[in-house]
Amino acid sequence: MKDASRYSNESGVGIACTVAGAGLLTTSDAFVKWLTDGYPVTQIIVVRGALILLPMFLLAWRLGKLKTLRVQQPGWQLLRALLFTASVFLFLNGLRFNPLAINTAIAFASPLIITALAVPLLRETIGWRRWAAIIVGFGGVLSIVRPFGETINIYALLPLACAVTGAFQDIITRRISDTESAFSVLLCSTIVTMIVAAFFVFEDTWRLPGAVDFSLLVLTGLLSGGAHYLLIETFVRAEAAVVVPFRYTALVWGLAIGFVVWGDIPSGLDWLGILLIVSSGIYIVHRESLRRRDAA
């Protein structure tokens, strides 16, 4: 286990990786949302994955880290890759129907889910403050999904399911960070996602992209690959309590891009939901940080 002094020394790098990764990933998601109007999600996943692999190998070679591509814990790597695959399918399909910022906000419910699952899975004791934050956060999800009357947003359940798979994915990432490099994790996740998508891609109508759309696909792959590498690297560089709050900067990007490109303006209930999800998620991370500090 990495000691606290190393985390302390590299916290700034971890925060920078988180902010940069969030911005790159949201921009990539915006390109994907644009492309889903004319291309199946499975085709986008396969093409994007192929475009991620080559730059990743070149970057690993350039940095002298080809040896770090070796997998040390194949079982955990495969499980994480399958969870990552599920998260990608759920999130990208959600982008087809939901505004960019709304899709992103609901997916950010994963810290709430991680905390709630800590009781049955990890047998942790959760104090009333964190339970209150969980309830408030899920109240924010309900404010966006609106499961009442004729205003229910069925498609909002896609990023919510993504939040569940993402929660387990982050737990495993943290567990294997001592032995697995960011390169090896990204490699396994990308390959497994491509294989799964390839099984379904032929059931959809494959479209040969034009020059503009192909350029967008290339950008999507490069941005997504860089983003996931940076976000994985954050767990190697710093404690989750330090870097997780900065993931929410993706919402700023999502709101700005959604407004400029699609003219999306969240409703009052959407704004309320975003505020509740973000504030409760940050509070939970803060409380867990205090709890670990007291235990030490």
CSV table of C-alpha atoms in Angstrom, one decimal, residues 2-187:
chain,number,residue,atom,x,y,z
A,2,LYS,CA,1.3,3.4,-0.9
A,3,ASP,CA,2.1,5.6,2.1
A,4,ALA,CA,0.4,8.8,3.0
A,5,SER,CA,3.5,10.9,2.3
A,6,ARG,CA,3.6,9.9,-1.3
A,7,TYR,CA,-0.1,10.8,-1.7
A,8,SER,CA,0.5,14.1,0.0
A,9,ASN,CA,3.4,14.9,-2.4
A,10,GLU,CA,1.5,14.0,-5.5
A,11,SER,CA,-2.0,15.3,-4.6
A,12,GLY,CA,-1.5,18.4,-6.9
A,13,VAL,CA,-0.7,16.1,-9.8
A,14,GLY,CA,-3.8,14.0,-9.0
A,15,ILE,CA,-6.0,17.0,-9.0
A,16,ALA,CA,-4.6,18.3,-12.3
A,17,CYS,CA,-5.2,14.8,-13.8
A,18,THR,CA,-8.8,14.8,-12.6
A,19,VAL,CA,-9.7,18.2,-13.9
A,20,ALA,CA,-8.0,17.6,-17.3
A,21,GLY,CA,-9.5,14.2,-17.5
A,22,ALA,CA,-13.0,15.4,-16.7
A,23,GLY,CA,-12.8,18.1,-19.4
A,24,LEU,CA,-11.4,15.8,-22.1
A,25,LEU,CA,-14.0,13.1,-21.3
A,26,THR,CA,-17.0,15.5,-21.4
A,27,THR,CA,-15.8,16.9,-24.7
A,28,SER,CA,-15.5,13.4,-26.1
A,29,ASP,CA,-19.0,12.7,-24.8
A,30,ALA,CA,-20.3,15.7,-26.7
A,31,PHE,CA,-18.8,14.4,-29.9
A,32,VAL,CA,-20.4,11.0,-29.2
A,33,LYS,CA,-23.8,12.6,-28.6
A,34,TRP,CA,-23.5,14.4,-31.9
A,35,LEU,CA,-22.5,11.2,-33.8
A,36,THR,CA,-25.4,9.1,-32.3
A,37,ASP,CA,-27.8,11.0,-34.5
A,38,GLY,CA,-26.4,9.1,-37.5
A,39,TYR,CA,-24.4,6.1,-36.2
A,40,PRO,CA,-25.2,3.1,-33.9
A,41,VAL,CA,-23.6,3.3,-30.5
A,42,THR,CA,-21.9,0.0,-31.0
A,43,GLN,CA,-20.1,1.3,-34.2
A,44,ILE,CA,-18.9,4.4,-32.3
A,45,ILE,CA,-17.6,2.2,-29.5
A,46,VAL,CA,-15.6,-0.1,-31.8
A,47,VAL,CA,-14.1,2.7,-33.9
A,48,ARG,CA,-13.3,4.8,-30.8
A,49,GLY,CA,-11.7,1.8,-29.1
A,50,ALA,CA,-9.5,1.0,-32.1
A,51,LEU,CA,-8.4,4.7,-32.2
A,52,ILE,CA,-7.6,4.6,-28.5
A,53,LEU,CA,-5.2,1.6,-28.7
A,54,LEU,CA,-2.6,2.9,-31.2
A,55,PRO,CA,-2.0,6.2,-29.3
A,56,MET,CA,-1.9,4.3,-26.0
A,57,PHE,CA,0.9,2.0,-27.3
A,58,LEU,CA,2.8,4.9,-28.8
A,59,LEU,CA,2.5,6.9,-25.5
A,60,ALA,CA,3.6,3.9,-23.5
A,61,TRP,CA,6.6,3.4,-25.8
A,62,ARG,CA,7.5,7.1,-25.7
A,63,LEU,CA,7.4,7.1,-21.9
A,64,GLY,CA,9.3,3.9,-21.6
A,65,LYS,CA,6.4,2.1,-19.9
A,66,LEU,CA,5.7,-0.8,-22.3
A,67,LYS,CA,6.6,-3.2,-19.4
A,68,THR,CA,3.7,-1.7,-17.4
A,69,LEU,CA,1.2,-3.1,-19.8
A,70,ARG,CA,1.7,-6.5,-18.2
A,71,VAL,CA,-1.4,-7.5,-16.2
A,72,GLN,CA,-0.7,-8.7,-12.7
A,73,GLN,CA,-4.3,-9.4,-11.5
A,74,PRO,CA,-6.1,-10.8,-14.6
A,75,GLY,CA,-9.3,-11.7,-12.7
A,76,TRP,CA,-9.8,-8.3,-11.2
A,77,GLN,CA,-8.8,-6.6,-14.5
A,78,LEU,CA,-11.4,-8.7,-16.4
A,79,LEU,CA,-14.1,-7.9,-13.9
A,80,ARG,CA,-13.3,-4.2,-14.0
A,81,ALA,CA,-13.2,-4.3,-17.8
A,82,LEU,CA,-16.7,-5.8,-17.9
A,83,LEU,CA,-18.1,-3.2,-15.5
A,84,PHE,CA,-16.4,-0.5,-17.6
A,85,THR,CA,-18.1,-2.0,-20.7
A,86,ALA,CA,-21.5,-1.9,-19.1
A,87,SER,CA,-20.9,1.7,-18.0
A,88,VAL,CA,-19.9,2.7,-21.5
A,89,PHE,CA,-23.0,1.1,-23.1
A,90,LEU,CA,-25.3,2.6,-20.6
A,91,PHE,CA,-23.8,6.1,-20.6
A,92,LEU,CA,-23.5,6.4,-24.4
A,93,ASN,CA,-27.0,5.2,-25.0
A,94,GLY,CA,-28.2,7.7,-22.4
A,95,LEU,CA,-26.5,10.5,-24.4
A,96,ARG,CA,-28.7,9.7,-27.3
A,97,PHE,CA,-31.8,10.8,-25.3
A,98,ASN,CA,-30.6,13.0,-22.5
A,99,PRO,CA,-29.0,16.5,-22.4
A,100,LEU,CA,-25.2,16.2,-21.9
A,101,ALA,CA,-25.2,17.8,-18.5
A,102,ILE,CA,-28.2,15.8,-17.2
A,103,ASN,CA,-26.7,12.5,-18.3
A,104,THR,CA,-23.4,13.5,-16.6
A,105,ALA,CA,-25.0,14.6,-13.4
A,106,ILE,CA,-27.0,11.4,-12.9
A,107,ALA,CA,-23.9,9.3,-13.6
A,108,PHE,CA,-22.2,11.2,-10.8
A,109,ALA,CA,-24.5,9.5,-8.3
A,110,SER,CA,-21.8,6.8,-8.1
A,111,PRO,CA,-20.2,8.1,-4.8
A,112,LEU,CA,-23.6,7.8,-3.1
A,113,ILE,CA,-24.0,4.3,-4.3
A,114,ILE,CA,-20.5,3.3,-3.2
A,115,THR,CA,-21.2,4.6,0.3
A,116,ALA,CA,-24.6,2.9,0.5
A,117,LEU,CA,-23.1,-0.5,-0.7
A,118,ALA,CA,-20.3,-0.2,1.9
A,119,VAL,CA,-22.8,-1.4,4.5
A,120,PRO,CA,-23.8,-4.8,3.0
A,121,LEU,CA,-20.6,-5.5,1.1
A,122,LEU,CA,-17.9,-4.1,3.3
A,123,ARG,CA,-19.7,-4.3,6.6
A,124,GLU,CA,-18.9,-0.7,7.3
A,125,THR,CA,-20.8,1.5,9.7
A,126,ILE,CA,-22.3,4.5,8.1
A,127,GLY,CA,-23.1,7.5,10.4
A,128,TRP,CA,-26.4,9.4,10.2
A,129,ARG,CA,-24.7,12.3,8.4
A,130,ARG,CA,-23.6,10.2,5.5
A,131,TRP,CA,-27.0,8.5,5.4
A,132,ALA,CA,-28.6,11.9,5.2
A,133,ALA,CA,-26.3,12.9,2.4
A,134,ILE,CA,-27.2,9.7,0.5
A,135,ILE,CA,-30.9,10.4,0.9
A,136,VAL,CA,-30.4,14.0,-0.3
A,137,GLY,CA,-28.3,12.9,-3.2
A,138,PHE,CA,-30.9,10.3,-4.4
A,139,GLY,CA,-33.5,13.0,-3.9
A,140,GLY,CA,-31.6,14.9,-6.5
A,141,VAL,CA,-31.7,11.9,-8.8
A,142,LEU,CA,-35.5,11.7,-8.3
A,143,SER,CA,-35.7,15.4,-9.1
A,144,ILE,CA,-34.2,14.8,-12.5
A,145,VAL,CA,-35.8,11.4,-13.3
A,146,ARG,CA,-39.2,12.7,-12.0
A,147,PRO,CA,-40.8,9.3,-11.5
A,148,PHE,CA,-44.3,10.7,-11.1
A,149,GLY,CA,-47.2,11.6,-13.3
A,150,GLU,CA,-46.5,12.1,-17.0
A,151,THR,CA,-43.1,13.8,-16.6
A,152,ILE,CA,-41.0,10.7,-15.9
A,153,ASN,CA,-37.8,10.6,-17.8
A,154,ILE,CA,-37.3,6.9,-18.6
A,155,TYR,CA,-34.0,7.5,-20.3
A,156,ALA,CA,-32.5,9.0,-17.2
A,157,LEU,CA,-32.4,5.4,-15.8
A,158,LEU,CA,-29.6,4.7,-18.3
A,159,PRO,CA,-27.0,7.0,-16.6
A,160,LEU,CA,-28.3,5.9,-13.2
A,161,ALA,CA,-27.5,2.3,-14.0
A,162,CYS,CA,-24.1,3.6,-15.3
A,163,ALA,CA,-23.6,5.1,-11.8
A,164,VAL,CA,-24.1,1.7,-10.3
A,165,THR,CA,-21.6,-0.1,-12.5
A,166,GLY,CA,-19.2,2.8,-12.2
A,167,ALA,CA,-19.3,2.6,-8.4
A,168,PHE,CA,-18.1,-1.0,-8.5
A,169,GLN,CA,-15.6,-0.1,-11.2
A,170,ASP,CA,-14.0,2.6,-9.1
A,171,ILE,CA,-13.8,0.3,-6.1
A,172,ILE,CA,-11.9,-2.3,-8.1
A,173,THR,CA,-9.6,0.4,-9.7
A,174,ARG,CA,-8.6,1.5,-6.2
A,175,ARG,CA,-8.0,-2.1,-5.1
A,176,ILE,CA,-5.7,-3.0,-8.0
A,177,SER,CA,-3.8,0.4,-8.2
A,178,ASP,CA,-0.8,-1.0,-6.2
A,179,THR,CA,0.0,-3.5,-8.9
A,180,GLU,CA,-1.7,-2.4,-12.1
A,181,SER,CA,-0.6,0.6,-14.1
A,182,ALA,CA,-3.0,3.1,-15.7
A,183,PHE,CA,-1.9,1.8,-19.1
A,184,SER,CA,-2.7,-1.9,-18.3
A,185,VAL,CA,-6.1,-1.0,-16.9
A,186,LEU,CA,-7.0,1.1,-19.9
A,187,LEU,CA,-5.7,-1.6,-22.3
